[in-house]
mmCIF file of N, CA, C and O in Angstrom:
data_model
loop_
_atom_site.group_PDB
_atom_site.id
_atom_site.type_symbol
_atom_site.label_atom_id
_atom_site.label_comp_id
_atom_site.label_asym_id
_atom_site.label_seq_id
_atom_site.Cartn_x
_atom_site.Cartn_y
_atom_site.Cartn_z
ATOM 1 N N MET U 224 1.225 18.718 -12.545
ATOM 2 C CA MET U 224 1.751 18.546 -11.486
ATOM 3 C C MET U 224 3.338 18.977 -10.497
ATOM 4 O O MET U 224 3.706 17.694 -10.729
ATOM 5 N N SER U 225 3.364 19.901 -9.526
ATOM 6 C CA SER U 225 4.784 19.213 -9.119
ATOM 7 C C SER U 225 4.300 18.408 -7.739
ATOM 8 O O SER U 225 3.022 18.709 -7.228
ATOM 9 N N THR U 226 5.175 17.973 -6.546
ATOM 10 C CA THR U 226 5.090 17.250 -5.702
ATOM 11 C C THR U 226 4.824 18.152 -4.449
ATOM 12 O O THR U 226 5.439 19.070 -4.715
ATOM 13 N N MET U 227 3.127 18.511 -4.165
ATOM 14 C CA MET U 227 2.940 18.832 -3.120
ATOM 15 C C MET U 227 2.200 17.316 -1.475
ATOM 16 O O MET U 227 2.143 16.239 -2.126
ATOM 17 N N ILE U 228 2.843 17.936 -0.685
ATOM 18 C CA ILE U 228 2.095 16.953 0.453
ATOM 19 C C ILE U 228 0.758 17.552 1.154
ATOM 20 O O ILE U 228 0.641 18.972 1.358
ATOM 21 N N ARG U 229 -0.672 16.936 0.914
ATOM 22 C CA ARG U 229 -1.450 17.503 0.383
ATOM 23 C C ARG U 229 -2.490 16.073 1.587
ATOM 24 O O ARG U 229 -4.116 16.820 1.852
ATOM 25 N N SER U 230 -1.622 15.182 2.252
ATOM 26 C CA SER U 230 -2.624 14.169 3.241
ATOM 27 C C SER U 230 -2.368 13.642 4.632
ATOM 28 O O SER U 230 -0.423 13.471 4.256
ATOM 29 N N GLN U 231 -2.368 13.345 5.477
ATOM 30 C CA GLN U 231 -1.968 13.202 6.965
ATOM 31 C C GLN U 231 -2.810 11.635 6.968
ATOM 32 O O GLN U 231 -4.102 12.286 7.210
ATOM 33 N N VAL U 232 -1.953 10.609 7.559
ATOM 34 C CA VAL U 232 -3.280 9.730 7.649
ATOM 35 C C VAL U 232 -2.823 9.379 9.009
ATOM 36 O O VAL U 232 -1.455 8.902 9.203
ATOM 37 N N ILE U 233 -3.719 8.996 9.633
ATOM 38 C CA ILE U 233 -2.858 8.780 11.618
ATOM 39 C C ILE U 233 -3.893 7.464 11.991
ATOM 40 O O ILE U 233 -4.871 7.334 11.688
ATOM 41 N N PRO U 234 -2.648 6.581 12.061
ATOM 42 C CA PRO U 234 -3.594 4.946 12.092
ATOM 43 C C PRO U 234 -3.657 5.172 13.935
ATOM 44 O O PRO U 234 -3.522 5.850 14.520
ATOM 45 N N VAL U 235 -5.009 4.295 13.683
ATOM 46 C CA VAL U 235 -5.918 4.113 15.106
ATOM 47 C C VAL U 235 -5.665 3.312 15.528
ATOM 48 O O VAL U 235 -6.591 2.051 15.112
ATOM 49 N N SER U 236 -5.631 2.909 17.022
ATOM 50 C CA SER U 236 -5.927 1.219 17.431
ATOM 51 C C SER U 236 -8.005 1.379 17.573
ATOM 52 O O SER U 236 -8.031 -0.316 17.866
ATOM 53 N N ASP U 237 -8.434 2.792 18.422
ATOM 54 C CA ASP U 237 -10.512 2.409 18.564
ATOM 55 C C ASP U 237 -10.422 3.816 17.684
ATOM 56 O O ASP U 237 -10.364 5.201 18.436
ATOM 57 N N LEU U 238 -11.154 3.265 16.324
ATOM 58 C CA LEU U 238 -11.180 4.888 15.558
ATOM 59 C C LEU U 238 -12.463 4.911 16.355
ATOM 60 O O LEU U 238 -12.966 6.697 16.617
ATOM 61 N N ASP U 239 -13.299 4.762 17.101
ATOM 62 C CA ASP U 239 -15.200 5.538 16.976
ATOM 63 C C ASP U 239 -13.966 6.524 18.495
ATOM 64 O O ASP U 239 -14.458 8.591 18.877
ATOM 65 N N ALA U 240 -12.718 6.231 19.428
ATOM 66 C CA ALA U 240 -12.577 7.070 20.062
ATOM 67 C C ALA U 240 -11.315 8.387 19.702
ATOM 68 O O ALA U 240 -11.346 9.255 20.159
ATOM 69 N N ALA U 241 -10.552 7.256 18.572
ATOM 70 C CA ALA U 241 -9.973 9.188 17.665
ATOM 71 C C ALA U 241 -10.941 9.870 17.169
ATOM 72 O O ALA U 241 -10.800 10.907 17.283
ATOM 73 N N LYS U 242 -11.882 9.805 16.678
ATOM 74 C CA LYS U 242 -12.766 10.408 16.279
ATOM 75 C C LYS U 242 -14.018 11.205 17.229
ATOM 76 O O LYS U 242 -13.723 12.126 16.874
ATOM 77 N N ALA U 243 -13.756 10.542 18.338
ATOM 78 C CA ALA U 243 -13.773 11.542 19.434
ATOM 79 C C ALA U 243 -13.298 12.837 19.379
ATOM 80 O O ALA U 243 -13.509 13.988 19.148
ATOM 81 N N VAL U 244 -12.240 13.177 19.189
ATOM 82 C CA VAL U 244 -10.746 13.543 19.599
ATOM 83 C C VAL U 244 -10.686 14.311 18.461
ATOM 84 O O VAL U 244 -10.359 15.419 19.115
ATOM 85 N N TYR U 245 -10.657 14.011 17.420
ATOM 86 C CA TYR U 245 -10.252 14.208 16.201
ATOM 87 C C TYR U 245 -11.587 15.411 15.638
ATOM 88 O O TYR U 245 -11.351 16.958 14.688
ATOM 89 N N THR U 246 -12.818 14.695 16.094
ATOM 90 C CA THR U 246 -13.470 15.888 15.753
ATOM 91 C C THR U 246 -14.349 16.909 16.217
ATOM 92 O O THR U 246 -14.255 17.780 16.026
ATOM 93 N N THR U 247 -13.833 16.795 17.764
ATOM 94 C CA THR U 247 -12.946 18.565 18.517
ATOM 95 C C THR U 247 -12.988 18.612 18.475
ATOM 96 O O THR U 247 -13.285 20.267 18.209
ATOM 97 N N LEU U 248 -11.407 18.692 18.027
ATOM 98 C CA LEU U 248 -10.226 19.604 16.861
ATOM 99 C C LEU U 248 -10.236 19.257 16.018
ATOM 100 O O LEU U 248 -10.951 21.178 15.680
ATOM 101 N N LEU U 249 -11.418 19.270 15.116
ATOM 102 C CA LEU U 249 -11.155 19.045 13.506
ATOM 103 C C LEU U 249 -12.467 20.070 13.344
ATOM 104 O O LEU U 249 -12.764 20.206 12.401
ATOM 105 N N GLY U 250 -13.484 19.413 13.916
ATOM 106 C CA GLY U 250 -15.324 19.564 13.586
ATOM 107 C C GLY U 250 -15.797 18.666 12.397
ATOM 108 O O GLY U 250 -14.814 16.964 12.564
ATOM 109 N N ASP U 251 -16.551 18.429 12.110
ATOM 110 C CA ASP U 251 -17.519 17.063 12.130
ATOM 111 C C ASP U 251 -16.221 16.802 10.498
ATOM 112 O O ASP U 251 -16.468 17.438 9.299
ATOM 113 N N PRO U 252 -16.190 15.255 10.337
ATOM 114 C CA PRO U 252 -15.587 14.868 8.929
ATOM 115 C C PRO U 252 -16.539 14.462 7.695
ATOM 116 O O PRO U 252 -17.918 15.074 7.540
ATOM 117 N N HIS U 253 -15.833 15.146 6.880
ATOM 118 C CA HIS U 253 -16.264 14.695 5.634
ATOM 119 C C HIS U 253 -16.664 13.487 4.804
ATOM 120 O O HIS U 253 -17.488 12.840 3.973
ATOM 121 N N THR U 254 -16.119 12.388 5.370
ATOM 122 C CA THR U 254 -16.383 11.001 5.413
ATOM 123 C C THR U 254 -16.181 10.451 6.251
ATOM 124 O O THR U 254 -15.006 10.067 7.763
ATOM 125 N N ASP U 255 -16.827 9.395 6.973
ATOM 126 C CA ASP U 255 -17.106 8.819 8.087
ATOM 127 C C ASP U 255 -17.928 7.150 8.213
ATOM 128 O O ASP U 255 -18.595 6.920 7.603
ATOM 129 N N GLN U 256 -16.282 6.596 7.323
ATOM 130 C CA GLN U 256 -16.616 4.990 7.140
ATOM 131 C C GLN U 256 -16.067 4.170 8.433
ATOM 132 O O GLN U 256 -15.038 4.705 9.056
ATOM 133 N N PRO U 257 -16.179 3.355 8.501
ATOM 134 C CA PRO U 257 -15.441 1.873 9.537
ATOM 135 C C PRO U 257 -13.751 1.893 8.955
ATOM 136 O O PRO U 257 -12.944 1.280 9.663
ATOM 137 N N TYR U 258 -13.192 1.943 8.156
ATOM 138 C CA TYR U 258 -12.314 2.511 7.167
ATOM 139 C C TYR U 258 -11.147 2.888 6.688
ATOM 140 O O TYR U 258 -10.447 2.973 6.458
ATOM 141 N N TYR U 259 -12.086 4.471 7.559
ATOM 142 C CA TYR U 259 -11.046 5.982 7.283
ATOM 143 C C TYR U 259 -12.480 6.444 7.812
ATOM 144 O O TYR U 259 -14.116 7.008 7.037
ATOM 145 N N VAL U 260 -11.602 7.752 8.369
ATOM 146 C CA VAL U 260 -12.381 8.955 8.276
ATOM 147 C C VAL U 260 -11.704 10.231 8.196
ATOM 148 O O VAL U 260 -10.911 10.277 8.935
ATOM 149 N N GLY U 261 -12.510 10.629 7.127
ATOM 150 C CA GLY U 261 -11.667 11.833 6.623
ATOM 151 C C GLY U 261 -12.184 13.252 7.364
ATOM 152 O O GLY U 261 -13.178 13.480 7.596
ATOM 153 N N TYR U 262 -10.981 14.055 7.280
ATOM 154 C CA TYR U 262 -11.469 15.755 7.678
ATOM 155 C C TYR U 262 -10.685 16.376 6.569
ATOM 156 O O TYR U 262 -9.420 16.442 6.109
ATOM 157 N N ASN U 263 -11.399 17.876 6.304
ATOM 158 C CA ASN U 263 -10.516 18.660 5.354
ATOM 159 C C ASN U 263 -10.718 19.758 6.157
ATOM 160 O O ASN U 263 -11.220 20.532 6.886
ATOM 161 N N VAL U 264 -9.422 20.347 6.617
ATOM 162 C CA VAL U 264 -8.161 21.303 7.465
ATOM 163 C C VAL U 264 -7.870 22.838 6.626
ATOM 164 O O VAL U 264 -6.894 22.569 5.660
ATOM 165 N N GLY U 265 -9.102 23.184 5.624
ATOM 166 C CA GLY U 265 -8.395 24.640 4.488
ATOM 167 C C GLY U 265 -7.855 24.017 3.530
ATOM 168 O O GLY U 265 -6.314 24.355 3.214
ATOM 169 N N GLY U 266 -7.569 22.468 3.522
ATOM 170 C CA GLY U 266 -7.216 21.908 1.723
ATOM 171 C C GLY U 266 -6.411 20.397 2.343
ATOM 172 O O GLY U 266 -5.947 20.342 1.428
ATOM 173 N N PHE U 267 -6.318 20.459 3.509
ATOM 174 C CA PHE U 267 -5.707 18.959 3.525
ATOM 175 C C PHE U 267 -5.802 18.141 4.387
ATOM 176 O O PHE U 267 -7.323 18.505 4.884
ATOM 177 N N GLU U 268 -5.780 17.614 4.033
ATOM 178 C CA GLU U 268 -6.686 15.571 4.494
ATOM 179 C C GLU U 268 -6.154 15.659 5.627
ATOM 180 O O GLU U 268 -4.964 14.964 5.499
ATOM 181 N N VAL U 269 -7.251 15.702 6.839
ATOM 182 C CA VAL U 269 -6.359 14.994 7.968
ATOM 183 C C VAL U 269 -7.419 13.884 8.258
ATOM 184 O O VAL U 269 -8.559 13.763 8.028
ATOM 185 N N ALA U 270 -6.952 11.783 8.069
ATOM 186 C CA ALA U 270 -7.508 11.326 7.774
ATOM 187 C C ALA U 270 -6.955 9.853 9.151
ATOM 188 O O ALA U 270 -6.001 9.925 9.398
ATOM 189 N N LEU U 271 -7.871 9.263 10.181
ATOM 190 C CA LEU U 271 -7.954 8.173 10.561
ATOM 191 C C LEU U 271 -8.124 6.642 9.980
ATOM 192 O O LEU U 271 -8.684 6.842 8.694
ATOM 193 N N ALA U 272 -7.599 5.624 10.538
ATOM 194 C CA ALA U 272 -7.535 4.561 9.628
ATOM 195 C C ALA U 272 -7.257 3.689 10.472
ATOM 196 O O ALA U 272 -5.581 4.041 11.519
ATOM 197 N N PRO U 273 -7.903 2.285 10.783
ATOM 198 C CA PRO U 273 -7.991 1.487 11.846
ATOM 199 C C PRO U 273 -6.529 0.905 11.159
ATOM 200 O O PRO U 273 -6.444 0.564 10.582
ATOM 201 N N GLY U 274 -6.124 1.167 12.248
ATOM 202 C CA GLY U 274 -4.679 -0.033 11.581
ATOM 203 C C GLY U 274 -3.190 -0.301 12.863
ATOM 204 O O GLY U 274 -4.269 0.148 13.811
ATOM 205 N N ASP U 275 -2.632 -0.724 12.090
ATOM 206 C CA ASP U 275 -1.082 -0.826 13.311
ATOM 207 C C ASP U 275 -0.195 0.461 13.250
ATOM 208 O O ASP U 275 -0.449 0.924 12.584
ATOM 209 N N VAL U 276 -0.488 0.919 14.829
ATOM 210 C CA VAL U 276 -0.333 2.275 15.111
ATOM 211 C C VAL U 276 1.187 1.934 15.023
ATOM 212 O O VAL U 276 1.680 3.591 16.101
ATOM 213 N N SER U 277 2.221 1.235 16.035
ATOM 214 C CA SER U 277 3.281 1.154 15.423
ATOM 215 C C SER U 277 4.175 1.737 14.638
ATOM 216 O O SER U 277 4.582 2.958 14.819
ATOM 217 N N GLY U 278 4.039 2.726 13.109
ATOM 218 C CA GLY U 278 4.305 3.513 12.356
ATOM 219 C C GLY U 278 3.854 4.722 12.450
ATOM 220 O O GLY U 278 5.054 4.980 11.726
ATOM 221 N N GLY U 279 2.972 4.946 12.784
ATOM 222 C CA GLY U 279 2.493 6.469 13.932
ATOM 223 C C GLY U 279 2.399 6.760 12.006
ATOM 224 O O GLY U 279 2.231 6.535 11.412
ATOM 225 N N PRO U 280 1.619 8.701 12.000
ATOM 226 C CA PRO U 280 1.417 9.051 10.797
ATOM 227 C C PRO U 280 2.048 8.801 9.762
ATOM 228 O O PRO U 280 3.559 8.547 10.013
ATOM 229 N N VAL U 281 2.052 8.763 8.793
ATOM 230 C CA VAL U 281 2.129 8.963 6.680
ATOM 231 C C VAL U 281 1.162 10.273 6.459
ATOM 232 O O VAL U 281 -0.258 10.110 6.296
ATOM 233 N N ALA U 282 2.162 11.156 6.342
ATOM 234 C CA ALA U 282 2.474 12.549 5.339
ATOM 235 C C ALA U 282 2.500 11.738 3.955
ATOM 236 O O ALA U 282 3.096 11.294 3.930
ATOM 237 N N TYR U 283 1.039 12.264 3.122
ATOM 238 C CA TYR U 283 1.638 11.785 1.984
ATOM 239 C C TYR U 283 1.428 12.470 0.748
ATOM 240 O O TYR U 283 1.246 13.597 0.455
ATOM 241 N N ALA U 284 2.568 12.696 0.023
ATOM 242 C CA ALA U 284 3.447 13.760 -1.331
ATOM 243 C C ALA U 284 2.434 13.162 -2.459
ATOM 244 O O ALA U 284 2.511 11.512 -2.524
ATOM 245 N N ASP U 285 1.259 14.311 -3.484
ATOM 246 C CA ASP U 285 0.595 13.445 -4.106
ATOM 247 C C ASP U 285 1.870 13.526 -5.201
ATOM 248 O O ASP U 285 3.005 15.184 -5.778
ATOM 249 N N VAL U 286 2.324 13.128 -6.072
ATOM 250 C CA VAL U 286 2.772 11.876 -7.190
ATOM 251 C C VAL U 286 2.511 12.306 -8.522
ATOM 252 O O VAL U 286 1.063 11.573 -8.844
ATOM 253 N N ASP U 287 2.950 13.018 -9.853
ATOM 254 C CA ASP U 287 2.370 12.103 -11.140
ATOM 255 C C ASP U 287 2.283 10.886 -11.343
ATOM 256 O O ASP U 287 0.824 10.473 -11.814
ATOM 257 N N ASP U 288 3.409 10.456 -11.215
ATOM 258 C CA ASP U 288 3.738 9.072 -11.404
ATOM 259 C C ASP U 288 3.940 8.120 -10.619
ATOM 260 O O ASP U 288 5.481 8.408 -9.770
ATOM 261 N N LEU U 289 2.664 7.726 -9.740
ATOM 262 C CA LEU U 289 3.601 6.784 -8.531
ATOM 263 C C LEU U 289 5.571 5.946 -8.580
ATOM 264 O O LEU U 289 5.736 5.734 -8.081
ATOM 265 N N ASP U 290 4.604 5.781 -9.216
ATOM 266 C CA ASP U 290 5.966 4.286 -10.143
ATOM 267 C C ASP U 290 7.435 4.763 -10.425
ATOM 268 O O ASP U 290 7.789 4.239 -9.428
ATOM 269 N N ALA U 291 7.355 6.077 -11.182
ATOM 270 C CA ALA U 291 8.741 6.395 -10.774
ATOM 271 C C ALA U 291 9.156 7.396 -9.983
ATOM 272 O O ALA U 291 9.841 7.031 -9.768
ATOM 273 N N MET U 292 8.544 7.198 -9.215
ATOM 274 C CA MET U 292 8.929 8.172 -8.051
ATOM 275 C C MET U 292 9.564 7.109 -6.914
ATOM 276 O O MET U 292 10.392 7.540 -6.146
ATOM 277 N N ARG U 293 8.448 6.542 -7.017
ATOM 278 C CA ARG U 293 8.612 4.840 -5.944
ATOM 279 C C ARG U 293 10.388 4.259 -6.923
ATOM 280 O O ARG U 293 10.891 4.026 -5.826
ATOM 281 N N ALA U 294 10.390 3.759 -7.428
ATOM 282 C CA ALA U 294 11.677 3.611 -8.215
ATOM 283 C C ALA U 294 12.734 4.684 -7.746
ATOM 284 O O ALA U 294 14.015 4.373 -7.458
ATOM 285 N N ALA U 295 12.323 5.444 -8.074
ATOM 286 C CA ALA U 295 13.439 7.212 -7.759
ATOM 287 C C ALA U 295 14.241 6.646 -6.906
ATOM 288 O O ALA U 295 15.300 6.859 -6.346
ATOM 289 N N LEU U 296 12.652 6.863 -5.559
ATOM 290 C CA LEU U 296 13.352 6.609 -4.453
ATOM 291 C C LEU U 296 13.993 5.557 -3.943
ATOM 292 O O LEU U 296 14.743 5.391 -2.869
ATOM 293 N N LEU U 297 14.024 4.721 -4.407
ATOM 294 C CA LEU U 297 14.304 3.344 -4.361
ATOM 295 C C LEU U 297 14.878 3.177 -4.564
ATOM 296 O O LEU U 297 16.362 2.689 -3.447
ATOM 297 N N ALA U 298 15.956 3.455 -5.571
ATOM 298 C CA ALA U 298 17.624 4.138 -6.113
ATOM 299 C C ALA U 298 18.506 4.233 -5.552
ATOM 300 O O ALA U 298 19.570 4.803 -5.557
ATOM 301 N N ALA U 299 17.384 5.527 -5.167
ATOM 302 C CA ALA U 299 18.093 6.997 -4.087
ATOM 303 C C ALA U 299 18.120 6.618 -2.903
ATOM 304 O O ALA U 299 19.019 6.683 -1.525
ATOM 305 N N GLY U 300 17.929 4.773 -2.429
ATOM 306 C CA GLY U 300 18.039 4.092 -0.890
ATOM 307 C C GLY U 300 17.041 4.252 0.156
ATOM 308 O O GLY U 300 17.220 4.054 1.701
ATOM 309 N N ALA U 301 15.213 4.532 -0.015
ATOM 310 C CA ALA U 301 14.914 4.254 0.159
ATOM 311 C C ALA U 301 14.585 2.865 0.470
ATOM 312 O O ALA U 301 15.051 2.085 -0.845
ATOM 313 N N THR U 302 13.820 2.155 1.662
ATOM 314 C CA THR U 302 13.171 0.780 1.227
ATOM 315 C C THR U 302 12.198 1.076 1.421
ATOM 316 O O THR U 302 11.120 1.784 1.915
ATOM 317 N N GLU U 303 11.195 0.223 0.901
ATOM 318 C CA GLU U 303 9.175 0.095 0.906
ATOM 319 C C GLU U 303 9.055 -0.955 1.855
ATOM 320 O O GLU U 303 9.511 -1.272 2.926
ATOM 321 N N ARG U 304 8.384 0.209 2.437
ATOM 322 C CA ARG U 304 7.283 -0.568 4.194
ATOM 323 C C ARG U 304 6.436 -0.771 3.449
ATOM 324 O O ARG U 304 5.609 -2.018 3.897
ATOM 325 N N ASP U 305 5.148 -0.714 2.712
ATOM 326 C CA ASP U 305 4.086 -1.221 2.176
ATOM 327 C C ASP U 305 3.533 -0.634 0.905
ATOM 328 O O ASP U 305 4.251 0.520 -0.066
ATOM 329 N N ALA U 306 3.917 -1.973 -0.312
ATOM 330 C CA ALA U 306 3.271 -2.019 -0.937
ATOM 331 C C ALA U 306 2.754 -1.089 -2.442
ATOM 332 O O ALA U 306 1.144 -1.110 -1.815
ATOM 333 N N PRO U 307 2.554 -0.885 -3.719
ATOM 334 C CA PRO U 307 0.981 -0.091 -3.701
ATOM 335 C C PRO U 307 -0.015 -0.373 -3.574
ATOM 336 O O PRO U 307 0.579 -1.594 -4.339
ATOM 337 N N ARG U 308 -0.971 -0.153 -3.317
ATOM 338 C CA ARG U 308 -2.275 -0.684 -3.687
ATOM 339 C C ARG U 308 -3.467 0.727 -3.935
ATOM 340 O O ARG U 308 -3.140 1.723 -3.704
ATOM 341 N N GLN U 309 -4.380 -0.083 -4.389
ATOM 342 C CA GLN U 309 -5.330 0.834 -4.976
ATOM 343 C C GLN U 309 -6.350 1.618 -3.834
ATOM 344 O O GLN U 309 -6.345 0.359 -2.876
ATOM 345 N N VAL U 310 -6.672 2.697 -4.001
ATOM 346 C CA VAL U 310 -7.296 2.749 -2.516
ATOM 347 C C VAL U 310 -8.678 3.693 -3.386
ATOM 348 O O VAL U 310 -9.522 3.561 -2.126
ATOM 349 N N ALA U 311 -8.670 4.448 -4.499
ATOM 350 C CA ALA U 311 -10.116 4.194 -4.754
ATOM 351 C C ALA U 311 -9.681 4.311 -6.455
ATOM 352 O O ALA U 311 -8.669 4.034 -7.298
ATOM 353 N N PRO U 312 -10.875 4.298 -7.456
ATOM 354 C CA PRO U 312 -10.566 4.511 -8.700
ATOM 355 C C PRO U 312 -9.403 6.192 -9.753
ATOM 356 O O PRO U 312 -9.459 6.561 -9.067
ATOM 357 N N GLY U 313 -8.432 5.541 -9.808
ATOM 358 C CA GLY U 313 -7.352 6.494 -10.035
ATOM 359 C C GLY U 313 -6.379 6.870 -9.263
ATOM 360 O O GLY U 313 -6.072 7.616 -9.219
ATOM 361 N N ALA U 314 -6.783 5.839 -7.943
ATOM 362 C CA ALA U 314 -5.532 6.903 -6.937
ATOM 363 C C ALA U 314 -4.564 5.166 -6.452
ATOM 364 O O ALA U 314 -5.400 4.431 -6.306
ATOM 365 N N ARG U 315 -3.632 5.380 -6.636
ATOM 366 C CA ARG U 315 -2.719 4.121 -5.634
ATOM 367 C C ARG U 315 -1.502 4.958 -5.045
ATOM 368 O O ARG U 315 -1.443 6.252 -4.754
ATOM 369 N N VAL U 316 -1.451 4.473 -3.322
ATOM 370 C CA VAL U 316 -0.343 4.864 -2.780
ATOM 371 C C VAL U 316 0.561 3.564 -2.153
ATOM 372 O O VAL U 316 0.274 2.421 -2.625
ATOM 373 N N CYS U 317 1.841 4.037 -1.172
ATOM 374 C CA CYS U 317 2.102 3.396 -0.970
ATOM 375 C C CYS U 317 3.138 4.087 -0.370
ATOM 376 O O CYS U 317 3.238 5.181 0.284
ATOM 377 N N VAL U 318 4.088 3.062 0.765
ATOM 378 C CA VAL U 318 4.359 3.813 1.957
ATOM 379 C C VAL U 318 6.475 3.216 2.043
ATOM 380 O O VAL U 318 6.362 2.393 1.840
ATOM 381 N N LEU U 319 6.632 4.699 1.620
ATOM 382 C CA LEU U 319 8.739 4.096 1.009
ATOM 383 C C LEU U 319 8.957 4.643 3.541
ATOM 384 O O LEU U 319 8.755 5.115 3.638
ATOM 385 N N LEU U 320 10.260 4.137 3.282
ATOM 386 C CA LEU U 320 10.948 4.483 4.637
ATOM 387 C C LEU U 320 12.054 5.269 3.921
ATOM 388 O O LEU U 320 13.315 4.902 3.447
ATOM 389 N N ASP U 321 13.412 6.005 4.707
ATOM 390 C CA ASP U 321 14.279 6.864 5.048
ATOM 391 C C ASP U 321 14.670 5.490 4.940
ATOM 392 O O ASP U 321 15.060 4.665 5.875
ATOM 393 N N GLN U 322 16.182 5.786 5.453
ATOM 394 C CA GLN U 322 17.240 5.944 6.098
ATOM 395 C C GLN U 322 16.693 5.480 7.452
ATOM 396 O O GLN U 322 17.961 5.274 8.077
ATOM 397 N N ASP U 323 17.166 6.396 8.290
ATOM 398 C CA ASP U 323 16.339 6.796 9.436
ATOM 399 C C ASP U 323 15.344 6.014 9.804
ATOM 400 O O ASP U 323 14.506 5.903 11.053
ATOM 401 N N GLY U 324 14.296 5.449 8.479
ATOM 402 C CA GLY U 324 13.314 5.221 9.214
ATOM 403 C C GLY U 324 12.235 5.622 9.166
ATOM 404 O O GLY U 324 10.923 4.807 9.623
ATOM 405 N N ASN U 325 12.153 6.731 8.707
ATOM 406 C CA ASN U 325 10.534 7.104 8.622
ATOM 407 C C ASN U 325 10.231 7.392 7.496
ATOM 408 O O ASN U 325 10.583 6.804 6.447
ATOM 409 N N ALA U 326 8.951 7.236 7.909
ATOM 410 C CA ALA U 326 8.222 7.359 6.321
ATOM 411 C C ALA U 326 7.226 8.732 5.418
ATOM 412 O O ALA U 326 8.140 8.977 5.660
ATOM 413 N N ILE U 327 7.630 8.336 4.297
ATOM 414 C CA ILE U 327 7.009 8.652 3.098
ATOM 415 C C ILE U 327 6.270 7.877 1.775
ATOM 416 O O ILE U 327 6.352 6.934 1.548
ATOM 417 N N GLY U 328 4.989 8.717 2.697
ATOM 418 C CA GLY U 328 4.001 8.469 1.328
ATOM 419 C C GLY U 328 4.073 8.479 0.544
ATOM 420 O O GLY U 328 4.162 10.086 0.059
ATOM 421 N N LEU U 329 3.370 8.404 -1.036
ATOM 422 C CA LEU U 329 3.679 8.231 -2.025
ATOM 423 C C LEU U 329 1.368 8.461 -2.292
ATOM 424 O O LEU U 329 1.369 7.109 -2.588
ATOM 425 N N ARG U 330 0.979 9.550 -3.309
ATOM 426 C CA ARG U 330 -0.180 9.008 -3.889
ATOM 427 C C ARG U 330 -0.715 9.417 -4.917
ATOM 428 O O ARG U 330 0.227 10.779 -5.216
ATOM 429 N N GLY U 331 -0.835 8.671 -5.856
ATOM 430 C CA GLY U 331 -0.810 9.192 -7.247
ATOM 431 C C GLY U 331 -1.198 8.439 -7.991
ATOM 432 O O GLY U 331 -1.998 6.883 -7.853
ATOM 433 N N LYS U 332 -1.443 7.809 -9.525
ATOM 434 C CA LYS U 332 -1.786 6.894 -10.396
ATOM 435 C C LYS U 332 -1.182 6.125 -10.531
ATOM 436 O O LYS U 332 0.386 5.818 -10.447
#
């Protein structure tokens, strides 16, 4: 698999209020849970997640080997914002920051 950006997670302070806005824009969500509301937009995942909104939305790149790509980006000068964590069976995510503080999300095994 080549690296592709296939999802964006938008942190929200009020999930119900955000869901009303994004459902109006994107249609009914395919996943509607208290911890995650997901929309399929032409094969691209747009998700709402309750949490700290100060970091803004994060686009996640799908990578074959999360640990190897994380190590390579850290060696290239990125810093870690969120350590790798399991989000689903066979799927982990982490968030790094580039030199200007822009978020780089990684999703892989």
